[in-house]
mmCIF file of N, CA and C in Angstrom:
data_model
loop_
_atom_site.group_PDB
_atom_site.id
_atom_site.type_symbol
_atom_site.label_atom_id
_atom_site.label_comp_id
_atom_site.label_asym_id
_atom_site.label_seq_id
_atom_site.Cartn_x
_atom_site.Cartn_y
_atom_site.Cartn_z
ATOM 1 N N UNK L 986 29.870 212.178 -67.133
ATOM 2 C CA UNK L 986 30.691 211.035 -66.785
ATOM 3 C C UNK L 986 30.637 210.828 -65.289
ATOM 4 N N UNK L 987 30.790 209.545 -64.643
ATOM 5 C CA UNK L 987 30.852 209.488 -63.563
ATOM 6 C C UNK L 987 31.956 209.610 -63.030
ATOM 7 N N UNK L 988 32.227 209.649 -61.576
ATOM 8 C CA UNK L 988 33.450 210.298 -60.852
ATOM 9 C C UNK L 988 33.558 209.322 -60.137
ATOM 10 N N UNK L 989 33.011 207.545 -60.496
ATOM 11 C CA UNK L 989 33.538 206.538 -59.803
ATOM 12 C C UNK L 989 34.348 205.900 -60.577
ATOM 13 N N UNK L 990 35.806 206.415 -60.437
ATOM 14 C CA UNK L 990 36.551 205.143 -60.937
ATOM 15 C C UNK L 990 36.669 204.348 -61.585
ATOM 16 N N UNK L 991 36.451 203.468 -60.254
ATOM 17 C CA UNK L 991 36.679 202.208 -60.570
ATOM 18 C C UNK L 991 35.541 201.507 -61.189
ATOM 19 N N UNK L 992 34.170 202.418 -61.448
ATOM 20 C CA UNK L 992 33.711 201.831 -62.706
ATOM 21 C C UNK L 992 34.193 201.790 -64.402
ATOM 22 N N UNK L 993 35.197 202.478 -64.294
ATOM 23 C CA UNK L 993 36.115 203.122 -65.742
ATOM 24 C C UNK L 993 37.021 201.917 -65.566
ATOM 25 N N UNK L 994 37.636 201.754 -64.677
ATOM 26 C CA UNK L 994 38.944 201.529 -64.569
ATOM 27 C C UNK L 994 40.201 202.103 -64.792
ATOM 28 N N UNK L 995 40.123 203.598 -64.483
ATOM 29 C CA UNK L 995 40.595 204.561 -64.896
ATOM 30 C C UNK L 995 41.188 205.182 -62.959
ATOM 31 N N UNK L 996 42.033 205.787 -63.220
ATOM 32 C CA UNK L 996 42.420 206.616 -61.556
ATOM 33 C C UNK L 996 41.674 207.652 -61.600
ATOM 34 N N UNK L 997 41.804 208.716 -60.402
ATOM 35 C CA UNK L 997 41.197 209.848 -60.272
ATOM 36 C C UNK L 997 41.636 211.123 -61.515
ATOM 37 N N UNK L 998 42.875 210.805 -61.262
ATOM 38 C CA UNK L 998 43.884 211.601 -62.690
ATOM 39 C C UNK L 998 43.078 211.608 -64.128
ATOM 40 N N UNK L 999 42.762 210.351 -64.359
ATOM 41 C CA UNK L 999 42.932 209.670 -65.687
ATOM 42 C C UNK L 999 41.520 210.687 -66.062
ATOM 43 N N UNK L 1000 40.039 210.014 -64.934
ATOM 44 C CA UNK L 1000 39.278 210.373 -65.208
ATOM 45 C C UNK L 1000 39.332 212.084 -65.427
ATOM 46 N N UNK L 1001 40.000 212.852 -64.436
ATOM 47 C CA UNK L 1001 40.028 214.487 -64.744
ATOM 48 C C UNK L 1001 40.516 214.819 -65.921
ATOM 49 N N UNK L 1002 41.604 214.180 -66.634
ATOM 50 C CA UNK L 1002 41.738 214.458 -67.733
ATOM 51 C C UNK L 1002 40.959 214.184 -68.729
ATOM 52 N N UNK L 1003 40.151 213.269 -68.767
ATOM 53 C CA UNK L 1003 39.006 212.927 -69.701
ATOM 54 C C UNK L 1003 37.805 214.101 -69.641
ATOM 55 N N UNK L 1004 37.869 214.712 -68.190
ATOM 56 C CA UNK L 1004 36.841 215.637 -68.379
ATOM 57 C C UNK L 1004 37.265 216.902 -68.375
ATOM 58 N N UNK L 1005 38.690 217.337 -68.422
ATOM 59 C CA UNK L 1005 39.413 218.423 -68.975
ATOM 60 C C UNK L 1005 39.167 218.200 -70.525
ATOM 61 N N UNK L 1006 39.436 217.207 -70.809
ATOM 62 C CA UNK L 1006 39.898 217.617 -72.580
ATOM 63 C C UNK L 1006 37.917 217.259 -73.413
ATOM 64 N N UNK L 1007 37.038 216.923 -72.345
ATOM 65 C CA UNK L 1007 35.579 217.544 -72.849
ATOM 66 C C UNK L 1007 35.370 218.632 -72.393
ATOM 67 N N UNK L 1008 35.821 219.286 -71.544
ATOM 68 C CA UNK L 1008 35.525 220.492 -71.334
ATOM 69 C C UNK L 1008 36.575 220.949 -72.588
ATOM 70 N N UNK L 1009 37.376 220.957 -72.502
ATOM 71 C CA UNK L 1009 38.112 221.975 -73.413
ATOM 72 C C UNK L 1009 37.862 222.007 -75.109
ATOM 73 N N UNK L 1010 36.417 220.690 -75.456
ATOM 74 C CA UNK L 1010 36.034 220.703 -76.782
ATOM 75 C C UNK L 1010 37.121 219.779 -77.657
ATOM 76 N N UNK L 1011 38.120 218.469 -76.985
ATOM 77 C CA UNK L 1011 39.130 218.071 -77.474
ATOM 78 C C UNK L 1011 37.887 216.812 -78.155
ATOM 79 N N UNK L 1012 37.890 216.822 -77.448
ATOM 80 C CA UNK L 1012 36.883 215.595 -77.281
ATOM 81 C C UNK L 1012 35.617 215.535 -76.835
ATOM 82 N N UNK L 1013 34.536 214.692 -78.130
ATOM 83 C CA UNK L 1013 33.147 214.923 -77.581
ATOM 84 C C UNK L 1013 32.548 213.876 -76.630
ATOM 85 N N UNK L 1014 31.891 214.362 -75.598
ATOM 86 C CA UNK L 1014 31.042 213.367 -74.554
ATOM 87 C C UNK L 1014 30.977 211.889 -74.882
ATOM 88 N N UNK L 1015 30.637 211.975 -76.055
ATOM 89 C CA UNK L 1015 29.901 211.155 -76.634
ATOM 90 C C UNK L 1015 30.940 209.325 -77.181
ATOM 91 N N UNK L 1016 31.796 210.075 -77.275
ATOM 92 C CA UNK L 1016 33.058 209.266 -77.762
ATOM 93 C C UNK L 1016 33.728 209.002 -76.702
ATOM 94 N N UNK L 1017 33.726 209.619 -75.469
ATOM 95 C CA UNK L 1017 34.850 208.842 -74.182
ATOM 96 C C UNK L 1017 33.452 208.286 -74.031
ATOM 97 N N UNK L 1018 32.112 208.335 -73.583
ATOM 98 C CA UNK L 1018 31.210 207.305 -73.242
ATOM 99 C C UNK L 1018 30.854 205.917 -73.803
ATOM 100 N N UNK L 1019 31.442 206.034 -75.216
ATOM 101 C CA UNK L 1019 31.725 205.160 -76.110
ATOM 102 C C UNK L 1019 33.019 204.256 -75.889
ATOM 103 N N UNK L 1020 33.820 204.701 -75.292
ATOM 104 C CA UNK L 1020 35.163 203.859 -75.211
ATOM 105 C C UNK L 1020 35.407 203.679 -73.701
ATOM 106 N N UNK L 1021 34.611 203.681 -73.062
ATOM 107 C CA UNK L 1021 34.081 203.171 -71.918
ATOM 108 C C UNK L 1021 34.974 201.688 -71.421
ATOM 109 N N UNK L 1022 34.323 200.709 -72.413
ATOM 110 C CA UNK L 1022 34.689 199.425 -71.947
ATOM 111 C C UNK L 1022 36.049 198.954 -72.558
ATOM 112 N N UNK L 1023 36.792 199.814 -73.287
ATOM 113 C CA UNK L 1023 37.774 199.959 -73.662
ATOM 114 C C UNK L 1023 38.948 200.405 -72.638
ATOM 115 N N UNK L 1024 38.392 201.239 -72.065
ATOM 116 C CA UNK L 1024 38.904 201.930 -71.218
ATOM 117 C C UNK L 1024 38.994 200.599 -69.949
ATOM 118 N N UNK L 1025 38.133 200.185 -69.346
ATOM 119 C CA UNK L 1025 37.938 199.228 -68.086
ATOM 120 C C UNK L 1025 38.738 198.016 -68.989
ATOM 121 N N UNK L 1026 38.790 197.357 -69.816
ATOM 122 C CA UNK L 1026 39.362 196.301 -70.345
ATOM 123 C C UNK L 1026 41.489 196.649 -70.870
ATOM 124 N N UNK L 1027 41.856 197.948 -70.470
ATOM 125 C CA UNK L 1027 42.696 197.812 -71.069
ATOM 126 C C UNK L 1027 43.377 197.670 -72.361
ATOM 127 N N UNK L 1028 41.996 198.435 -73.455
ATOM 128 C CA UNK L 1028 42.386 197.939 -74.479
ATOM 129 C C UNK L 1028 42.920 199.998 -74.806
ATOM 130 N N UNK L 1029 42.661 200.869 -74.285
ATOM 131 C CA UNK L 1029 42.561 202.201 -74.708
ATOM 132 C C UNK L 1029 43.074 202.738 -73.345
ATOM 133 N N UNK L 1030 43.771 203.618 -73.488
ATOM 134 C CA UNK L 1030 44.552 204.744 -72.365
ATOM 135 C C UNK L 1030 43.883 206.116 -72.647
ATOM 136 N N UNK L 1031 43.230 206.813 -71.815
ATOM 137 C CA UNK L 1031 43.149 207.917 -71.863
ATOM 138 C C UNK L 1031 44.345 208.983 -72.515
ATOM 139 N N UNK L 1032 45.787 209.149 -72.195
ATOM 140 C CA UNK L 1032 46.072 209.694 -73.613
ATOM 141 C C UNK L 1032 46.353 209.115 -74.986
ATOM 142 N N UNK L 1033 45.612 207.529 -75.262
ATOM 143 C CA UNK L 1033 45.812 207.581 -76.446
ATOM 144 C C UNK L 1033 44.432 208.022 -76.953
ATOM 145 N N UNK L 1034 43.402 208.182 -76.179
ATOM 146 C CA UNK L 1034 42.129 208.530 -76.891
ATOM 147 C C UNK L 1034 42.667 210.227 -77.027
ATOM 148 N N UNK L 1035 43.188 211.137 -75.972
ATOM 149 C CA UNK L 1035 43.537 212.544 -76.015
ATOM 150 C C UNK L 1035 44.423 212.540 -77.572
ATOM 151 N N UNK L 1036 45.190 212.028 -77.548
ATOM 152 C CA UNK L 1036 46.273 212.141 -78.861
ATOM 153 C C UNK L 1036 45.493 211.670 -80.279
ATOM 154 N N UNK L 1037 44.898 211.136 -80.088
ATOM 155 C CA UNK L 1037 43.401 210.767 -81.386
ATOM 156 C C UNK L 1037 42.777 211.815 -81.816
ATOM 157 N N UNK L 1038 42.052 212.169 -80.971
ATOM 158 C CA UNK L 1038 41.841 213.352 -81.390
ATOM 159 C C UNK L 1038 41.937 214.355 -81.138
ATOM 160 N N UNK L 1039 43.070 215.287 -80.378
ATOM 161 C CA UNK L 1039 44.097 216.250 -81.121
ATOM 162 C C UNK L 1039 45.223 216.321 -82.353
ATOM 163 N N UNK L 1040 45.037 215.253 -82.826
ATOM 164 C CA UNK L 1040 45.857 215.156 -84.049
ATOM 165 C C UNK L 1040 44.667 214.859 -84.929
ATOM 166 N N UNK L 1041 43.851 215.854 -85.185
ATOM 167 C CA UNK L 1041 42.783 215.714 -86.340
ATOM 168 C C UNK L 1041 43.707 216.029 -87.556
ATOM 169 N N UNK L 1042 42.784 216.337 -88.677
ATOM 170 C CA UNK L 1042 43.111 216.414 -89.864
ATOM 171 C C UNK L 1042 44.174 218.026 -90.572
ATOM 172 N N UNK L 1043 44.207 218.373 -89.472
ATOM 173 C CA UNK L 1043 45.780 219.471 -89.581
ATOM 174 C C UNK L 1043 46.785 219.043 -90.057
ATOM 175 N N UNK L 1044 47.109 217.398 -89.845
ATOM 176 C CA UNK L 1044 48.202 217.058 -90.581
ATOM 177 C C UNK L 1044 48.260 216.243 -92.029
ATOM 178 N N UNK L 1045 46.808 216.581 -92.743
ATOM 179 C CA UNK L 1045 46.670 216.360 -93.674
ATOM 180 C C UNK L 1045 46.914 217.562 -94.924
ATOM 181 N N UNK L 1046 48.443 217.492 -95.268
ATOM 182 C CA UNK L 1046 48.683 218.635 -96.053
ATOM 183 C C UNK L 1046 49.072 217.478 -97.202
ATOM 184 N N UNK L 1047 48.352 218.212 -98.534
ATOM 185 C CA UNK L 1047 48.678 217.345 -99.395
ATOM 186 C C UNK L 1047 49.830 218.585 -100.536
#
């Protein structure tokens, strides 16, 4: 990921947490690079992509 910003539209914060929670295996590369323009448009917040997927399928108790 890049560490410019304001190509995200994201703060310095926002972006470290995006690359905390790929480092930490929350989230794959592949999917914050994907929500990219989501991210710059305001349509997606970095913790609602974090809370997506840390709430995988654990809370599927039937």
């Amino acid at each position: 990921m890049s560490k410019r910003h304001d190509d995200w539209g994201l703060t310095e914060d926002e972006l470290d947490r995006l690359e905390d929670a790929v480092a930490d295996g929350i989230i794959p590369k592949s999917e914050v690079l994907a929500n990219r323009e989501n991210f710059k448009n305001g349509l997606l917040s970095v913790g609602e992509l974090i809370d997506i997927w840390s709430n995988d399928d654990d809370d599927d108790e039937y």
